[in-house]
PDB file of C-alpha atoms in Angstrom:
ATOM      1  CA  UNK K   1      34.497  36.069 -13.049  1.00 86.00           C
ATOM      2  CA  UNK K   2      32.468  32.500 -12.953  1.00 92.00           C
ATOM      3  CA  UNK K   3      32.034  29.377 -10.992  1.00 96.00           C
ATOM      4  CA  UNK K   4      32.738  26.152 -12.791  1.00 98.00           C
ATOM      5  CA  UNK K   5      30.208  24.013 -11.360  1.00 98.00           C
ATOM      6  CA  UNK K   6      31.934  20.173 -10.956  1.00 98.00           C
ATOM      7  CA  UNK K   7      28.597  18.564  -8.913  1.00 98.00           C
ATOM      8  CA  UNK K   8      25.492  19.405  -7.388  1.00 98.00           C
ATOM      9  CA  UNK K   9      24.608  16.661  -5.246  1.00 96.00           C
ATOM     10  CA  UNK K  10      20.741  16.350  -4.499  1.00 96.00           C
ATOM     11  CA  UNK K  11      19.643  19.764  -5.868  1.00 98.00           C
ATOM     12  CA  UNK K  12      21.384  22.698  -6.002  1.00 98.00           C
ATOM     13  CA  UNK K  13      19.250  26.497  -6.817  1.00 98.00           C
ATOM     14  CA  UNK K  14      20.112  29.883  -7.448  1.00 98.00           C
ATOM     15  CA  UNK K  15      18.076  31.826  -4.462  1.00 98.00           C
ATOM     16  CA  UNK K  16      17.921  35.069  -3.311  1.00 98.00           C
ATOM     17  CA  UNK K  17      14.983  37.317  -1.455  1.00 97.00           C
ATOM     18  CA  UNK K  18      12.293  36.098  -3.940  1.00 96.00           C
ATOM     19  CA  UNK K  19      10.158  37.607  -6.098  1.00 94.00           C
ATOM     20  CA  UNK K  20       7.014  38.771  -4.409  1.00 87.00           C
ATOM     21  CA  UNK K  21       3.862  40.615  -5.253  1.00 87.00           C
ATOM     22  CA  UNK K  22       3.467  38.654  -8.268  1.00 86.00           C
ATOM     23  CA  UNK K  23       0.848  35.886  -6.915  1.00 84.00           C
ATOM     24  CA  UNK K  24      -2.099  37.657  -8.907  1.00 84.00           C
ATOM     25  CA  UNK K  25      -0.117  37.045 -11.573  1.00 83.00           C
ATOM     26  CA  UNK K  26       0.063  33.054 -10.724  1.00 84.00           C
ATOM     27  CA  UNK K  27       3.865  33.205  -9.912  1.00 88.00           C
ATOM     28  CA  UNK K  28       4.982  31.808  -6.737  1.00 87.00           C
ATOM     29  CA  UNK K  29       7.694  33.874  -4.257  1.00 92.00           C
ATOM     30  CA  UNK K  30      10.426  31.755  -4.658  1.00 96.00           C
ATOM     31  CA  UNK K  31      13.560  32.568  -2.647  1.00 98.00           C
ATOM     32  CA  UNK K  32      15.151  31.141  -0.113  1.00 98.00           C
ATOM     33  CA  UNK K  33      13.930  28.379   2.221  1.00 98.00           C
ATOM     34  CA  UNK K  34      15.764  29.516   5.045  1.00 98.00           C
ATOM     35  CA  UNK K  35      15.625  33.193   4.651  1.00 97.00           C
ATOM     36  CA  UNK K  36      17.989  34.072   7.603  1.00 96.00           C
ATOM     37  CA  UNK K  37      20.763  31.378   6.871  1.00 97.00           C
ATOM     38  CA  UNK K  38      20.820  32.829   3.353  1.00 98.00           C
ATOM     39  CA  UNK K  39      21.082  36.525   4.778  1.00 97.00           C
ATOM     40  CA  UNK K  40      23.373  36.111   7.018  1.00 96.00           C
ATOM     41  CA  UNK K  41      25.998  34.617   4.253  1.00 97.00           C
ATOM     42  CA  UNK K  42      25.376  37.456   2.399  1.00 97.00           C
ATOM     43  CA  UNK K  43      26.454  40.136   5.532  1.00 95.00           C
ATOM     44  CA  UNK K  44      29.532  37.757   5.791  1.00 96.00           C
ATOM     45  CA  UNK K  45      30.935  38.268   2.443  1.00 96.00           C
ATOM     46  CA  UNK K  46      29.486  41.923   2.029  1.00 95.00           C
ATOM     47  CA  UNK K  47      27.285  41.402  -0.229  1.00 96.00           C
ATOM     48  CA  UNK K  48      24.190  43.421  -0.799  1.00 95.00           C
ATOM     49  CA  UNK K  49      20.736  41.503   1.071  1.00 95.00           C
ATOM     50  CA  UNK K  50      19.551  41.107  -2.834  1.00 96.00           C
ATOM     51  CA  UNK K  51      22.474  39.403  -3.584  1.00 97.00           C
ATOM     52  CA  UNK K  52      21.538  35.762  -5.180  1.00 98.00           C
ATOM     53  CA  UNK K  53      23.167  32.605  -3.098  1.00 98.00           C
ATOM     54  CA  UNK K  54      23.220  29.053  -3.535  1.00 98.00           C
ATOM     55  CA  UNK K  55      20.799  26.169  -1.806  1.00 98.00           C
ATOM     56  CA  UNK K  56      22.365  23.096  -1.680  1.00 98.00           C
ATOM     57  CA  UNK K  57      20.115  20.307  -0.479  1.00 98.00           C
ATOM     58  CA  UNK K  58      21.895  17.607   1.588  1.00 98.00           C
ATOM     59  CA  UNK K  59      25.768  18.508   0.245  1.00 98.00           C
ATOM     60  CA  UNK K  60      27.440  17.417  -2.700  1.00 97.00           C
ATOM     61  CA  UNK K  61      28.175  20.321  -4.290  1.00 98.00           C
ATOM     62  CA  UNK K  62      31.598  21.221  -5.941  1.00 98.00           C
ATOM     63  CA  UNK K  63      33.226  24.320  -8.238  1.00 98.00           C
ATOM     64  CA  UNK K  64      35.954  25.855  -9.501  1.00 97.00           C
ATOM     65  CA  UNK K  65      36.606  29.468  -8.517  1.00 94.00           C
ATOM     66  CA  UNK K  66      38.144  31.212 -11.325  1.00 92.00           C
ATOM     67  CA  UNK K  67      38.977  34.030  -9.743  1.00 93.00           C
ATOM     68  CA  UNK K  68      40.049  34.665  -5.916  1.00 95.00           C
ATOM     69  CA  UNK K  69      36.865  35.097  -3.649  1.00 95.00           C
ATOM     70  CA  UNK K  70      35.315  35.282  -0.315  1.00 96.00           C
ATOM     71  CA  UNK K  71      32.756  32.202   0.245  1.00 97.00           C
ATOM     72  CA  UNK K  72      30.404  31.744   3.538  1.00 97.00           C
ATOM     73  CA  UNK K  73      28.889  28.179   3.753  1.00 98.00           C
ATOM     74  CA  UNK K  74      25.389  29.051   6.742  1.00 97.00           C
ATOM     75  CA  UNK K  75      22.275  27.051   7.073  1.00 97.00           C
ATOM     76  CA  UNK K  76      22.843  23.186   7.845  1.00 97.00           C
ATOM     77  CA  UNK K  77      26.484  22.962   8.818  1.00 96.00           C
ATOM     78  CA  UNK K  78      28.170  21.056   5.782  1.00 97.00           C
ATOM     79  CA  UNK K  79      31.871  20.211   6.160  1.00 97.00           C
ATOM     80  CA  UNK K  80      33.216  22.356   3.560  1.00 98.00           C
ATOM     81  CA  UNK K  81      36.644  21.733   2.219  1.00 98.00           C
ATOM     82  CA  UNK K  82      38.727  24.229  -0.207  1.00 98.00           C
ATOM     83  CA  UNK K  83      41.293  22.576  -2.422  1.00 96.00           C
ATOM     84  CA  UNK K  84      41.002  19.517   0.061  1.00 95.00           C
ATOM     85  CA  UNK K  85      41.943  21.559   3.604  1.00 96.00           C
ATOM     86  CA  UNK K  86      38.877  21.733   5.907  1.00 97.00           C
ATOM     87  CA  UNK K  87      37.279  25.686   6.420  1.00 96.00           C
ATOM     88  CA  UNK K  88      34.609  26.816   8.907  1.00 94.00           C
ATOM     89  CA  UNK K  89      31.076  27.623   8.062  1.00 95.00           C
ATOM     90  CA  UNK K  90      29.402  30.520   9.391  1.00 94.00           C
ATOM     91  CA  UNK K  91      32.943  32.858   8.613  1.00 94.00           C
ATOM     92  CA  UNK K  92      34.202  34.246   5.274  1.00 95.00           C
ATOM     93  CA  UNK K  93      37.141  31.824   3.743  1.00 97.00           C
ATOM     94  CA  UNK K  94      39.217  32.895   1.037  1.00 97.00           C
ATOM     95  CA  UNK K  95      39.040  31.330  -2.025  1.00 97.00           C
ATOM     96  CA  UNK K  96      42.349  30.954  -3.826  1.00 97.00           C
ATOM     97  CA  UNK K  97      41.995  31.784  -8.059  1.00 96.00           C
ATOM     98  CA  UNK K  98      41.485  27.926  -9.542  1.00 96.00           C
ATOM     99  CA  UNK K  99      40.945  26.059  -6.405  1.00 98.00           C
ATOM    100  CA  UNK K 100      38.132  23.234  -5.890  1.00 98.00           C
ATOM    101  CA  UNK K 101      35.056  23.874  -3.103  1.00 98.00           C
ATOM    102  CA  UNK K 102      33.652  21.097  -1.861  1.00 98.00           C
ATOM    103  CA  UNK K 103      30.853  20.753   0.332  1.00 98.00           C
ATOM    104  CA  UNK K 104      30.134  17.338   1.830  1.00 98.00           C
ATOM    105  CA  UNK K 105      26.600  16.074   3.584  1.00 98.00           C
ATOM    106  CA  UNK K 106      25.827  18.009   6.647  1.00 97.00           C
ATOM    107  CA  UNK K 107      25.271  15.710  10.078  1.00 96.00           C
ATOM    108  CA  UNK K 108      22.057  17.824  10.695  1.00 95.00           C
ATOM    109  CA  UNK K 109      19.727  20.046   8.622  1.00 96.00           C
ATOM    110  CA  UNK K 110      18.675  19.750   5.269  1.00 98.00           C
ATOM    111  CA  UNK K 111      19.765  23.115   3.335  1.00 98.00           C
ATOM    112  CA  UNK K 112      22.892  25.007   3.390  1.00 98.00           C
ATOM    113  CA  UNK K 113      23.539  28.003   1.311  1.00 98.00           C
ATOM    114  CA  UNK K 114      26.688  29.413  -0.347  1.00 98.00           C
ATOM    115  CA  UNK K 115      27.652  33.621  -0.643  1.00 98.00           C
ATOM    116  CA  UNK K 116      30.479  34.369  -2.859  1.00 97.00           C
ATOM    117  CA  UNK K 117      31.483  37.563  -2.914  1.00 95.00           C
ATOM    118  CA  UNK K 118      29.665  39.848  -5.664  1.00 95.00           C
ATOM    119  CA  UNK K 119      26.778  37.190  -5.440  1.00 97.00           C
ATOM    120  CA  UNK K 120      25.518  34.845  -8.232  1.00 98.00           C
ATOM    121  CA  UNK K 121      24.641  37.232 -11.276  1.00 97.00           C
ATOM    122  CA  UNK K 122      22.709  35.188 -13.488  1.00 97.00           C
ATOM    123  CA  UNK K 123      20.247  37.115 -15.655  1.00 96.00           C
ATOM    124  CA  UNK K 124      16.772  38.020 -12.943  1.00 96.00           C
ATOM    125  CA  UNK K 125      13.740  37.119 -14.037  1.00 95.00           C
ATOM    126  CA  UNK K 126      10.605  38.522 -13.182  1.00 95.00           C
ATOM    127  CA  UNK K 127      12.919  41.340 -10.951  1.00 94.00           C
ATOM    128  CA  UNK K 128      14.422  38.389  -8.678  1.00 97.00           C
ATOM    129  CA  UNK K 129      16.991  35.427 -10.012  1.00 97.00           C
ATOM    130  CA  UNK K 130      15.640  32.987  -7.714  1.00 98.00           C
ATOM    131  CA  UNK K 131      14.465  29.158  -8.779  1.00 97.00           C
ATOM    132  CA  UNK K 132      10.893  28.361  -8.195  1.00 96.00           C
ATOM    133  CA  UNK K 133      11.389  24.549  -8.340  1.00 95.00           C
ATOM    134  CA  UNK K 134       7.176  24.843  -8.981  1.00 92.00           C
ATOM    135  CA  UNK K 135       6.686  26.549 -12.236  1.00 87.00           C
ATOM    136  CA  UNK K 136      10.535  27.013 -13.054  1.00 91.00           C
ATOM    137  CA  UNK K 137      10.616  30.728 -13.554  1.00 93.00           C
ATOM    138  CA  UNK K 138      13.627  32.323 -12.892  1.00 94.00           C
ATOM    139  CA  UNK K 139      17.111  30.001 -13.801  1.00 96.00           C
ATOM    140  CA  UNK K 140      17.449  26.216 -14.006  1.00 96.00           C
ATOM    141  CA  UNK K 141      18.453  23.985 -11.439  1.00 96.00           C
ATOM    142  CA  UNK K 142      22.282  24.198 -11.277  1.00 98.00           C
ATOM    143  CA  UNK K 143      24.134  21.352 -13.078  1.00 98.00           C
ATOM    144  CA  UNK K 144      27.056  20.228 -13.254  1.00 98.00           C
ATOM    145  CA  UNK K 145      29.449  22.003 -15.849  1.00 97.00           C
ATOM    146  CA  UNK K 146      27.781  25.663 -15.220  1.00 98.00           C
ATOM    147  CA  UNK K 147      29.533  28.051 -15.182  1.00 97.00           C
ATOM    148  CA  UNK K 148      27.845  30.716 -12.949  1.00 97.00           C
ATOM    149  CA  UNK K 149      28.709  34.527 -13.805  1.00 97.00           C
ATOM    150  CA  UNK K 150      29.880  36.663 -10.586  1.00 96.00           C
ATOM    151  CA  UNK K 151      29.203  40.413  -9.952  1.00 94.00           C
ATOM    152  CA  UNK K 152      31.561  42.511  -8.361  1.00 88.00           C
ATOM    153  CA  UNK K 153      34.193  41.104  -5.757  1.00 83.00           C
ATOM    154  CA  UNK K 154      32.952  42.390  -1.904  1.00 87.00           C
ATOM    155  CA  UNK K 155      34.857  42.670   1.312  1.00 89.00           C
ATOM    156  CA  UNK K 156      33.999  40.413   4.158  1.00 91.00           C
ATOM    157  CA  UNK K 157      32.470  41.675   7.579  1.00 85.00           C
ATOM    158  CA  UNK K 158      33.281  38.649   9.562  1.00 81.00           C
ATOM    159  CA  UNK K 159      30.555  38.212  13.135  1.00 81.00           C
ATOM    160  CA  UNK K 160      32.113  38.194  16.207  1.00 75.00           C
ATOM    161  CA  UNK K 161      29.473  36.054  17.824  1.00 75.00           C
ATOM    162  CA  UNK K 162      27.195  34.189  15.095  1.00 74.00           C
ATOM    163  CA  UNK K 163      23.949  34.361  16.069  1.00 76.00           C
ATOM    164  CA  UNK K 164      22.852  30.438  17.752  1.00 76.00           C
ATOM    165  CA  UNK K 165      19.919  28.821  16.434  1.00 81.00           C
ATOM    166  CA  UNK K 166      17.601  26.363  17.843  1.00 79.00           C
ATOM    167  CA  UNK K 167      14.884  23.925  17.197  1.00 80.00           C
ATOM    168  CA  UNK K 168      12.081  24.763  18.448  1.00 89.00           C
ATOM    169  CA  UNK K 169       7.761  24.501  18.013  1.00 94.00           C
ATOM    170  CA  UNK K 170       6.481  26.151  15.042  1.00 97.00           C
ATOM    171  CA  UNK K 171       3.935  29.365  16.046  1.00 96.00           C
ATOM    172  CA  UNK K 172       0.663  29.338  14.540  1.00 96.00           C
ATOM    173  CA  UNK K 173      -1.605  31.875  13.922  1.00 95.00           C
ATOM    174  CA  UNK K 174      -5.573  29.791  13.400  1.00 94.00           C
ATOM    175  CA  UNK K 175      -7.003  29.971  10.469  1.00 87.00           C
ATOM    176  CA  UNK K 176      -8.829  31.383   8.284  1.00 92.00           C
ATOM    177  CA  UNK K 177     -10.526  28.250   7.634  1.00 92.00           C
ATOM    178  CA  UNK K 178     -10.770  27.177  10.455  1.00 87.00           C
ATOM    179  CA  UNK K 179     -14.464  26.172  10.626  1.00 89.00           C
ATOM    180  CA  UNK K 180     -13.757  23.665   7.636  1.00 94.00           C
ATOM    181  CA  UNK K 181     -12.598  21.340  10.848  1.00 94.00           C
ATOM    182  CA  UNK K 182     -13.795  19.663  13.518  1.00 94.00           C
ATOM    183  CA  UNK K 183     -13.702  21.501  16.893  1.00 89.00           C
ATOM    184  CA  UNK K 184     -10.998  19.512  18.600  1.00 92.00           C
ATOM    185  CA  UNK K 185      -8.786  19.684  15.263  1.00 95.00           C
ATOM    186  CA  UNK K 186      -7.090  22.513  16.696  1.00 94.00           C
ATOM    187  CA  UNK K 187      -5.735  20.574  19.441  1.00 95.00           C
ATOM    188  CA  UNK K 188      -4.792  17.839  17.792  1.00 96.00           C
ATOM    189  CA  UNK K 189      -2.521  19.480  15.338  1.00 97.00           C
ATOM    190  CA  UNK K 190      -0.996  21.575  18.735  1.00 96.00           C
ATOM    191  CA  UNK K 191      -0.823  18.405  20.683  1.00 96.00           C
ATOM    192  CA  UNK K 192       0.587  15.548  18.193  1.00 97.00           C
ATOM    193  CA  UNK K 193       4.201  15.503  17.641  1.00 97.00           C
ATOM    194  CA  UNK K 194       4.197  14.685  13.784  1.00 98.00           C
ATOM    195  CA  UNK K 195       6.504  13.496  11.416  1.00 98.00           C
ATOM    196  CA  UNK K 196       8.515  15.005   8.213  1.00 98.00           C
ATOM    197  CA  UNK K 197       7.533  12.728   5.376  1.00 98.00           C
ATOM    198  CA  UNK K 198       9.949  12.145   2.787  1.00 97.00           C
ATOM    199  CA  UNK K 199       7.983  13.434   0.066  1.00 97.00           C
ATOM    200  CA  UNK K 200       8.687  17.431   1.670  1.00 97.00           C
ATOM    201  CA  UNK K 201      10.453  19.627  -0.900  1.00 97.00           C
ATOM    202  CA  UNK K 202      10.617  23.596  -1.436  1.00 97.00           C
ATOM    203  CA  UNK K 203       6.600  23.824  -1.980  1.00 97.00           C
ATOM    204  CA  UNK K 204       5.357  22.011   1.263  1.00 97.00           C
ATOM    205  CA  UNK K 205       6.465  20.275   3.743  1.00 98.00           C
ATOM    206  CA  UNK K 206       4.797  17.323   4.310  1.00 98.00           C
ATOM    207  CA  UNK K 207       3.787  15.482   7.956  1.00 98.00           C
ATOM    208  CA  UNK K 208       2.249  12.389   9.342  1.00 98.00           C
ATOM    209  CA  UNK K 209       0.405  11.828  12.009  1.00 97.00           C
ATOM    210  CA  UNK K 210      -3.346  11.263  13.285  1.00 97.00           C
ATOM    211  CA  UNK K 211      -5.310  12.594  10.419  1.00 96.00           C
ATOM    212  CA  UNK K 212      -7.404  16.373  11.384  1.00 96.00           C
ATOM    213  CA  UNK K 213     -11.203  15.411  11.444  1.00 93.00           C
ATOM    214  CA  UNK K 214     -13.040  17.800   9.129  1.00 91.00           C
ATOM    215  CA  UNK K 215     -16.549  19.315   9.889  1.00 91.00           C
ATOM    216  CA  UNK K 216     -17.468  19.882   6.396  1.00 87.00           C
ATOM    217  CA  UNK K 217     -17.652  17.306   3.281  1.00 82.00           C
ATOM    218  CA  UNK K 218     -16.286  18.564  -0.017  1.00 80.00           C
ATOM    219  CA  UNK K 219     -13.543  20.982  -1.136  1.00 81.00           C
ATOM    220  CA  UNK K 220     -13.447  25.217  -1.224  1.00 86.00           C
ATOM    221  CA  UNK K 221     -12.888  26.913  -4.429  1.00 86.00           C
ATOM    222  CA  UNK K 222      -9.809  27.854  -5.086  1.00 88.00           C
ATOM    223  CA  UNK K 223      -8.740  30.319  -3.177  1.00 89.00           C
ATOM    224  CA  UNK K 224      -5.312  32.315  -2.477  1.00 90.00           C
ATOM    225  CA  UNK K 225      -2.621  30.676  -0.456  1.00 93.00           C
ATOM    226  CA  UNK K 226      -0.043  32.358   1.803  1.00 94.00           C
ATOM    227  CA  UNK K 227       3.353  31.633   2.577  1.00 96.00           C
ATOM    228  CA  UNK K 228       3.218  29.155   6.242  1.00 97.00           C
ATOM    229  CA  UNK K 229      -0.540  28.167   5.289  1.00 97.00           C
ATOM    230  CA  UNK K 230      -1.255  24.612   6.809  1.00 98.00           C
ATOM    231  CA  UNK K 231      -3.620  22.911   4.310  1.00 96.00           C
ATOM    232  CA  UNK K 232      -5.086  20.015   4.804  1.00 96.00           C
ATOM    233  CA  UNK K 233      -5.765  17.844   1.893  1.00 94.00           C
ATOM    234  CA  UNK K 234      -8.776  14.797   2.368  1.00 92.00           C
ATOM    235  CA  UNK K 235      -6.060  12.712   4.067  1.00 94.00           C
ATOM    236  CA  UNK K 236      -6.180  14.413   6.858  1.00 95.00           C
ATOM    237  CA  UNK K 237      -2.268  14.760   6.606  1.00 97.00           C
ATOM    238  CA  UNK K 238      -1.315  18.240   7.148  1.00 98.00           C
ATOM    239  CA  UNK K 239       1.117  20.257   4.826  1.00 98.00           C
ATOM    240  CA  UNK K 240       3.174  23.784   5.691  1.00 98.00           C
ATOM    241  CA  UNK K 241       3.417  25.410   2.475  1.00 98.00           C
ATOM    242  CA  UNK K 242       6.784  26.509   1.120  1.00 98.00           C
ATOM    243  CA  UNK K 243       8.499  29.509  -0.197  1.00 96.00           C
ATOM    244  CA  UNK K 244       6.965  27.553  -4.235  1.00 96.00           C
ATOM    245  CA  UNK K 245       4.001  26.688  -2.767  1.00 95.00           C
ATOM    246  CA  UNK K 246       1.093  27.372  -5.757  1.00 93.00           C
ATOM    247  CA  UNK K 247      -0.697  30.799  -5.619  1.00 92.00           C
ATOM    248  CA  UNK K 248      -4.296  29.369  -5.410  1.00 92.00           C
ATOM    249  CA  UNK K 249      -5.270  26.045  -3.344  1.00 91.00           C
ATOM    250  CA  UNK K 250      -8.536  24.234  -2.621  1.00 90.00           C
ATOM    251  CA  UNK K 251      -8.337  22.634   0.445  1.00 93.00           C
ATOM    252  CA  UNK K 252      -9.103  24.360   3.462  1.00 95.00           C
ATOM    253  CA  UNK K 253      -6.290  25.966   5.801  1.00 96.00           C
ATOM    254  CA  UNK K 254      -6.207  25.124   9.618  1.00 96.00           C
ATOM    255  CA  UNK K 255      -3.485  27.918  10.353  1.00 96.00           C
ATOM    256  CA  UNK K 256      -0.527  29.520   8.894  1.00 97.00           C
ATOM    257  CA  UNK K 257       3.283  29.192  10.575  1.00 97.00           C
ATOM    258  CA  UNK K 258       4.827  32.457  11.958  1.00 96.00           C
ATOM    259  CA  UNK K 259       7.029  33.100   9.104  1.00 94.00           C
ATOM    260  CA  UNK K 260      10.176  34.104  11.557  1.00 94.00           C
ATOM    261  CA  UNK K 261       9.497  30.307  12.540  1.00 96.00           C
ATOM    262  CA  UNK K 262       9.873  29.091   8.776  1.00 96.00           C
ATOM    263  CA  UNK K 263      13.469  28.202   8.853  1.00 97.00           C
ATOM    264  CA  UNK K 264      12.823  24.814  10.829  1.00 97.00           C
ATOM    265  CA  UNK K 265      11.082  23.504   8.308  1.00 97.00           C
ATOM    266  CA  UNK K 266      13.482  24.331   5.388  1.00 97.00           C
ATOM    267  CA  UNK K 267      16.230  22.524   7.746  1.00 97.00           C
ATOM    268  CA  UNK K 268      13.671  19.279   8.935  1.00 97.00           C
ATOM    269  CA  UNK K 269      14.634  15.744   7.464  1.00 97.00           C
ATOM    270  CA  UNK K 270      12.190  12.993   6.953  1.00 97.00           C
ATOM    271  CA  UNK K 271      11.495  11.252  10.229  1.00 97.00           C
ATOM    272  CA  UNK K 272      12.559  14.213  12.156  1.00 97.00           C
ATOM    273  CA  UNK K 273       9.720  15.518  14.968  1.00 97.00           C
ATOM    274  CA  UNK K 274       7.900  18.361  14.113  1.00 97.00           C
ATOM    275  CA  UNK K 275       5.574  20.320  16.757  1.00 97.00           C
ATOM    276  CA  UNK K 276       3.308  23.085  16.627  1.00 97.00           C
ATOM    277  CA  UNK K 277       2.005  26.268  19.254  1.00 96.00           C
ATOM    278  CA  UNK K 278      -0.796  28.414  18.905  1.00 93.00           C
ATOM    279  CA  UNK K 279       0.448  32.169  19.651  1.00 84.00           C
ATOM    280  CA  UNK K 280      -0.834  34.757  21.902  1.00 62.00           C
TER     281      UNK K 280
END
């Protein structure tokens, strides 16, 4: 039971919950960028919440299915297409034995991610068989000509109402460096609509906008870094690190995103608008 890969478009991982508790140990969480997309394909085919799924950046991916499945295509909403008929996303579709999925570029969003049932079962690594696209632990990048082992073949539980998402600011919780910055910084990074730069992958993502004045010259010493931290490099440029952000970092942190909130940035595209809230 395997998927023949035929294309990956962009960049294509295996995912699944990630592999935390091991930052000590100078290995990032990995996992999915958006953590409830990829969950929710999972409940649609049955699979179990461990159960590894594929992020495809930006469409472009094709297999085989050698065997009849269940598939659920969640996250950005790429027209997917199974032996050239159009299906829906957010539903199971049955996969005919030897027929071709396609998945073309979404309209919106960035990341959409693929359940089949009996999830991915390549070999974990570390206890989870997600890509860390920092340090590559876990399995390579999926390329074309793959072929991706299955595990057991699940029963869909289709939604009758799939749950609606929608943009919205990012919550912040200030600090813990937050003395590294200039009083008004604060403000500034709640009150400037900034920018997703094109250089935003799975560690950070990466905005523009009127640089954060610092109150202190220098850098820390490395210190530990959390999923959501904001660090702000000399540039002034902020950057919301990513499910392979590094364990350790030196430059300060502002804040750190809610992580229910995370999602929006796994599913922001360069240019897109990108505003933040302080909570409480």
């Amino acid at each position: 039971m395997t998927l023949a890969v035929l294309s990956t478009g962009v960049l294509t991982t295996v995912q699944d919950r990630g592999r935390r508790g091991l930052a000590h140990l100078g290995v990032p969480r990995a996992g999915a960028l958006d953590a409830p997309a990829a969950a929710l394909a999972n409940r649609l085919v049955g699979n179990h919440p461990d159960a590894a799924v594929l992020e495809v950046t930006l469409g472009g991916l094709s297999f085989r299915a050698g065997t009849g499945l269940w598939i659920a295509v969640t996250g950005a909403p790429a027209p997917v297409r199974v032996a050239g008929r159009a299906r829906g996303v957010q539903r199971p579709e049955w996969v005919p034995a030897g027929a071709v999925v396609t998945l073309d570029p979404p309209a919106i969003g960035v990341r959409s991610y693929v359940a089949v049932s009996g999830g991915i079962a390549v070999p974990p690594v570390l206890g989870s068989r997600a890509t860390d696209t920092l340090a590559w632990v876990g399995p390579p990048r999926v390329a074309p000509g793959d072929r991706l082992p299955l595990g057991g073949a699940t029963e869909p539980r289709p939604l009758d109402t799939p749950p609606v998402r929608r943009p919205g600011e990012l919550r912040l919780h200030p600090g813990p460096r937050a003395d590294w910055f200039a009083p008004a910084a604060l403000d500034r990074l709640t009150a400037t609509t900034w920018r997703v730069e094109p250089a935003s992958d799975r560690i950070g993502l990466r905005l523009a906008g009127p640089p954060l004045p610092r109150s202190r010259e220098g850098e820390l010493a490395s210190e530990g870094m959390v999923l959501g931290a904001v660090q702000v490099p000399p540039s002034g440029q902020p950057i919301v690190f990513l499910a392979d952000h590094p364990p350790t970092g030196g430059y300060p942190v502002i804040a750190v995103v809610e992580e229910a909130d995370l999602w929006r940035c796994a599913q922001a595209r360069p240019g897109e608008p990108i505003r933040f809230t302080t909570t409480g």
